Amino acid sequence: LHNFALILVHWIRVDSEEEPPPEKKAKRATQGAGITSSDLPAALRKRTSLPNESAAPSVSYRLAAQDVPKKEQILIKPSFVEPLSVEQQIYLKEIVEACVGQDDRKRQQALQSLERDTGIQVLLPRLSRLIYTSIRCNVVHRCLSMLIYVVRMMRAVAVNKSVKLDGVLHEFLPSLMSCMLGRVLCTRPESDNHWALRDFAGKTLITIIKDHGTKDTRRRAFRAV
C-alpha cells in the first residue's frame, strides 16, 4: 500500500492575531489608504445592483437619455479666397469678356487659355461663383446663347490638367444639371436647338465627375439625374 500524506492549509497566528484572508486584507488596505472599491481587481470587488436595473426598458431609456445633449453646434469653416493681384484681376476680366463676347477668334483664344493655363487654380473660386451666378440668371431669362458660352467655359476649366475642382463642385454640378434638366431654357423651344445645350452640359458633367469626382459624388449626381 502506498502512504498518502494529507496537507491542511490553515492561517498562522502572529502575536495572537489570525492572518486574515485576501479579501479582508484588501478591505483593510482600502480603508487605510482611502482607495475606493472601483480601484480593486474585479475578483475582489463585490457587485452591487444598480437601482435602475430592474426598471422597465422605457424608463431606463429615458434615464439614459437625460445625459444626452439636446443640441449640437456645428461650426463650418468658411472657405478662404486668396486676394488677386491687379494683373490677375485684369486677366480674369478679359477672359470672361472674351468667352461671352461676339468675337469668335477671341473666344477660341480665351477657351484655349482656360484649358492650358497653369495659373487658373487661384482664380477658380471667383470664376466658379461668376459661372454659377451667370447660369442661374440666364436660366431665368432663357438666354440660350449665353448658357452655351458659359458651359463652354466650364468645359475648358474641367479639361485643364493643372486645376482641381474639389472646392467648386458644389457650384459646377448644380449649374450643369440646371442646363440639362431645365424645363424651359430658351424663348422659342419649338425652333431653338436647346437639345444641343443639354447634350453638351451632360457630356461636361460626365467629364467632371470622371476626372474630379469621388464615388459619393458620382452616386449623388446620377441619383439626381
Short mmCIF file of C-alpha atoms in Angstrom, two decimals:
data_model
loop_
_atom_site.label_atom_id
_atom_site.label_comp_id
_atom_site.label_asym_id
_atom_site.label_seq_id
_atom_site.Cartn_x
_atom_site.Cartn_y
_atom_site.Cartn_z
CA LEU A 1 0.00 0.00 0.00
CA HIS A 2 1.10 3.49 -0.72
CA ASN A 3 1.40 6.06 2.00
CA PHE A 4 -0.66 9.18 1.42
CA ALA A 5 0.07 12.47 3.14
CA LEU A 6 -2.77 14.83 3.93
CA ILE A 7 -1.88 18.53 3.74
CA LEU A 8 -4.13 21.00 5.51
CA VAL A 9 -3.98 24.76 4.91
CA HIS A 10 -4.62 26.95 7.92
CA TRP A 11 -3.95 30.55 8.92
CA ILE A 12 -0.97 31.33 11.10
CA ARG A 13 -1.47 33.31 14.26
CA VAL A 14 1.06 36.07 14.79
CA ASP A 15 1.01 37.76 18.19
CA SER A 16 -2.35 36.16 18.98
CA GLU A 17 -3.86 37.53 15.75
CA GLU A 18 -5.06 35.32 12.97
CA GLU A 19 -3.75 36.14 9.49
CA PRO A 20 -6.78 37.48 7.55
CA PRO A 21 -7.80 36.12 4.15
CA PRO A 22 -7.01 38.15 0.98
CA GLU A 23 -10.50 39.73 0.89
CA LYS A 24 -10.15 41.12 4.41
CA LYS A 25 -6.61 42.30 3.74
CA ALA A 26 -7.78 44.20 0.67
CA LYS A 27 -10.65 45.75 2.62
CA ARG A 28 -8.33 46.93 5.39
CA ALA A 29 -5.86 48.30 2.87
CA THR A 30 -8.53 50.32 1.10
CA GLN A 31 -9.85 51.71 4.37
CA GLY A 32 -6.41 52.82 5.43
CA ALA A 33 -5.30 54.28 2.09
CA GLY A 34 -8.60 55.83 1.02
CA ILE A 35 -8.98 53.62 -2.07
CA THR A 36 -12.43 53.00 -3.47
CA SER A 37 -13.75 49.63 -4.47
CA SER A 38 -13.53 50.54 -8.16
CA ASP A 39 -9.72 50.54 -7.85
CA LEU A 40 -9.66 46.89 -6.80
CA PRO A 41 -9.40 43.95 -9.19
CA ALA A 42 -12.66 42.57 -10.49
CA ALA A 43 -12.25 39.34 -8.49
CA LEU A 44 -12.11 41.24 -5.17
CA ARG A 45 -14.98 43.62 -5.85
CA LYS A 46 -18.44 42.84 -4.63
CA ARG A 47 -21.03 43.51 -7.27
CA THR A 48 -23.87 45.78 -6.25
CA SER A 49 -27.02 46.03 -8.31
CA LEU A 50 -27.89 49.43 -9.70
CA PRO A 51 -31.23 50.94 -8.70
CA ASN A 52 -32.37 51.27 -12.33
CA GLU A 53 -31.52 47.74 -13.45
CA SER A 54 -34.92 46.37 -12.58
CA ALA A 55 -36.77 49.28 -14.17
CA ALA A 56 -38.73 48.96 -17.37
CA PRO A 57 -36.85 49.45 -20.68
CA SER A 58 -38.69 52.69 -21.42
CA VAL A 59 -37.79 54.11 -18.01
CA SER A 60 -34.17 53.06 -18.44
CA TYR A 61 -34.10 54.69 -21.86
CA ARG A 62 -35.46 57.97 -20.50
CA LEU A 63 -32.99 57.95 -17.65
CA ALA A 64 -30.12 57.28 -20.05
CA ALA A 65 -31.32 59.99 -22.44
CA GLN A 66 -31.19 62.63 -19.72
CA ASP A 67 -27.42 62.84 -20.03
CA VAL A 68 -27.50 63.13 -23.84
CA PRO A 69 -27.05 66.73 -25.08
CA LYS A 70 -30.19 68.02 -26.73
CA LYS A 71 -28.48 70.37 -29.21
CA GLU A 72 -25.26 70.23 -31.17
CA GLN A 73 -23.48 73.25 -32.55
CA ILE A 74 -21.80 72.62 -35.89
CA LEU A 75 -19.15 75.07 -36.95
CA ILE A 76 -18.37 75.30 -40.67
CA LYS A 77 -15.04 76.77 -41.57
CA PRO A 78 -15.52 79.37 -44.31
CA SER A 79 -13.53 78.89 -47.47
CA PHE A 80 -10.55 81.18 -47.82
CA VAL A 81 -10.34 83.15 -51.05
CA GLU A 82 -6.90 84.44 -51.83
CA PRO A 83 -6.72 88.10 -52.87
CA LEU A 84 -5.91 88.65 -56.52
CA SER A 85 -3.24 90.92 -57.84
CA VAL A 86 -4.05 93.65 -60.33
CA GLU A 87 -2.71 91.53 -63.20
CA GLN A 88 -4.88 88.57 -62.18
CA GLN A 89 -7.98 90.74 -61.95
CA ILE A 90 -7.35 92.14 -65.43
CA TYR A 91 -6.72 88.65 -66.81
CA LEU A 92 -9.95 87.30 -65.30
CA LYS A 93 -11.96 90.23 -66.64
CA GLU A 94 -10.58 89.87 -70.16
CA ILE A 95 -11.03 86.09 -70.20
CA VAL A 96 -14.68 86.30 -69.16
CA GLU A 97 -15.46 89.11 -71.61
CA ALA A 98 -13.82 87.19 -74.46
CA CYS A 99 -15.64 83.94 -73.64
CA VAL A 100 -19.08 85.55 -73.74
CA GLY A 101 -18.31 88.15 -76.42
CA GLN A 102 -19.21 88.22 -80.09
CA ASP A 103 -15.69 87.80 -81.48
CA ASP A 104 -15.21 84.13 -82.33
CA ARG A 105 -11.43 84.39 -82.60
CA LYS A 106 -11.04 85.94 -79.14
CA ARG A 107 -13.48 83.41 -77.72
CA GLN A 108 -11.43 80.49 -79.00
CA GLN A 109 -8.23 82.01 -77.66
CA ALA A 110 -9.81 82.58 -74.25
CA LEU A 111 -11.11 79.00 -74.10
CA GLN A 112 -7.68 77.65 -75.04
CA SER A 113 -6.16 79.77 -72.27
CA LEU A 114 -8.59 78.25 -69.75
CA GLU A 115 -7.67 74.78 -70.98
CA ARG A 116 -3.88 75.19 -70.77
CA ASP A 117 -3.04 77.95 -68.30
CA THR A 118 -1.46 76.57 -65.11
CA GLY A 119 -2.39 79.63 -63.03
CA ILE A 120 -6.16 79.15 -63.19
CA GLN A 121 -6.36 77.49 -59.76
CA VAL A 122 -6.02 80.76 -57.84
CA LEU A 123 -8.78 82.30 -59.98
CA LEU A 124 -11.10 79.31 -59.62
CA PRO A 125 -13.19 80.42 -56.59
CA ARG A 126 -14.16 83.72 -58.21
CA LEU A 127 -14.59 82.17 -61.64
CA SER A 128 -16.81 79.45 -60.21
CA ARG A 129 -19.01 81.97 -58.41
CA LEU A 130 -19.28 84.01 -61.60
CA ILE A 131 -20.27 80.92 -63.61
CA TYR A 132 -22.83 79.84 -61.02
CA THR A 133 -24.45 83.29 -60.92
CA SER A 134 -24.44 83.59 -64.71
CA ILE A 135 -26.10 80.18 -65.19
CA ARG A 136 -28.79 80.99 -62.66
CA CYS A 137 -29.60 84.38 -64.18
CA ASN A 138 -29.61 83.19 -67.79
CA VAL A 139 -31.81 80.20 -66.98
CA VAL A 140 -34.35 82.63 -65.58
CA HIS A 141 -34.06 84.94 -68.60
CA ARG A 142 -33.94 81.97 -71.02
CA CYS A 143 -30.84 83.20 -72.84
CA LEU A 144 -29.73 80.09 -74.71
CA SER A 145 -26.62 81.55 -76.36
CA MET A 146 -25.21 82.85 -73.08
CA LEU A 147 -25.80 79.48 -71.41
CA ILE A 148 -23.84 77.76 -74.17
CA TYR A 149 -20.94 80.20 -73.77
CA VAL A 150 -20.78 79.67 -70.01
CA VAL A 151 -20.92 75.87 -70.30
CA ARG A 152 -18.02 76.07 -72.75
CA MET A 153 -16.06 77.91 -70.07
CA MET A 154 -16.83 75.14 -67.59
CA ARG A 155 -15.73 72.54 -70.11
CA ALA A 156 -12.44 74.35 -70.72
CA VAL A 157 -11.71 74.58 -67.00
CA ALA A 158 -12.65 70.92 -66.46
CA VAL A 159 -10.15 69.60 -69.02
CA ASN A 160 -7.29 71.67 -67.58
CA LYS A 161 -4.90 69.13 -66.04
CA SER A 162 -3.48 71.60 -63.51
CA VAL A 163 -6.85 72.51 -61.99
CA LYS A 164 -8.53 70.76 -59.06
CA LEU A 165 -12.29 71.26 -58.86
CA ASP A 166 -12.82 69.77 -55.40
CA GLY A 167 -13.67 73.11 -53.82
CA VAL A 168 -16.12 74.26 -56.51
CA LEU A 169 -18.08 71.10 -57.32
CA HIS A 170 -20.99 72.42 -55.25
CA GLU A 171 -21.34 75.22 -57.84
CA PHE A 172 -20.32 73.42 -61.03
CA LEU A 173 -22.57 70.37 -60.73
CA PRO A 174 -25.87 72.19 -59.97
CA SER A 175 -25.16 74.62 -62.81
CA LEU A 176 -24.70 71.80 -65.30
CA MET A 177 -27.77 69.96 -64.03
CA SER A 178 -29.82 73.12 -64.49
CA CYS A 179 -28.70 73.26 -68.13
CA MET A 180 -29.51 69.58 -68.56
CA LEU A 181 -32.84 69.33 -66.78
CA GLY A 182 -34.28 72.84 -67.01
CA ARG A 183 -37.84 72.79 -68.27
CA VAL A 184 -37.51 75.89 -70.46
CA LEU A 185 -34.06 77.15 -71.46
CA CYS A 186 -34.92 79.41 -74.39
CA THR A 187 -37.63 81.75 -75.56
CA ARG A 188 -38.60 79.61 -78.58
CA PRO A 189 -38.37 75.94 -77.63
CA GLU A 190 -40.01 74.80 -80.86
CA SER A 191 -37.27 76.34 -83.05
CA ASP A 192 -34.18 76.91 -80.86
CA ASN A 193 -31.80 73.98 -80.53
CA HIS A 194 -31.82 73.70 -76.75
CA TRP A 195 -31.06 69.99 -77.02
CA ALA A 196 -27.51 70.86 -78.08
CA LEU A 197 -27.05 72.69 -74.77
CA ARG A 198 -28.49 69.78 -72.79
CA ASP A 199 -26.26 67.27 -74.56
CA PHE A 200 -23.13 69.40 -74.14
CA ALA A 201 -23.89 70.04 -70.46
CA GLY A 202 -24.36 66.29 -69.91
CA LYS A 203 -21.02 65.46 -71.51
CA THR A 204 -19.31 68.13 -69.42
CA LEU A 205 -20.91 66.73 -66.28
CA ILE A 206 -19.62 63.24 -67.08
CA THR A 207 -16.12 64.62 -67.67
CA ILE A 208 -16.08 66.46 -64.34
CA ILE A 209 -17.42 63.50 -62.36
CA LYS A 210 -14.98 61.12 -64.03
CA ASP A 211 -11.87 63.28 -63.52
CA HIS A 212 -12.66 65.21 -60.33
CA GLY A 213 -15.49 63.44 -58.52
CA THR A 214 -15.48 60.80 -55.80
CA LYS A 215 -17.61 57.68 -55.56
CA ASP A 216 -20.13 59.50 -53.38
CA THR A 217 -20.25 62.41 -55.85
CA ARG A 218 -20.99 60.04 -58.72
CA ARG A 219 -23.73 58.29 -56.77
CA ARG A 220 -25.44 61.53 -55.77
CA ALA A 221 -25.15 63.07 -59.24
CA PHE A 222 -26.57 60.04 -61.04
CA ARG A 223 -29.37 59.75 -58.50
CA ALA A 224 -30.29 63.40 -59.05
CA VAL A 225 -30.33 62.93 -62.82
#
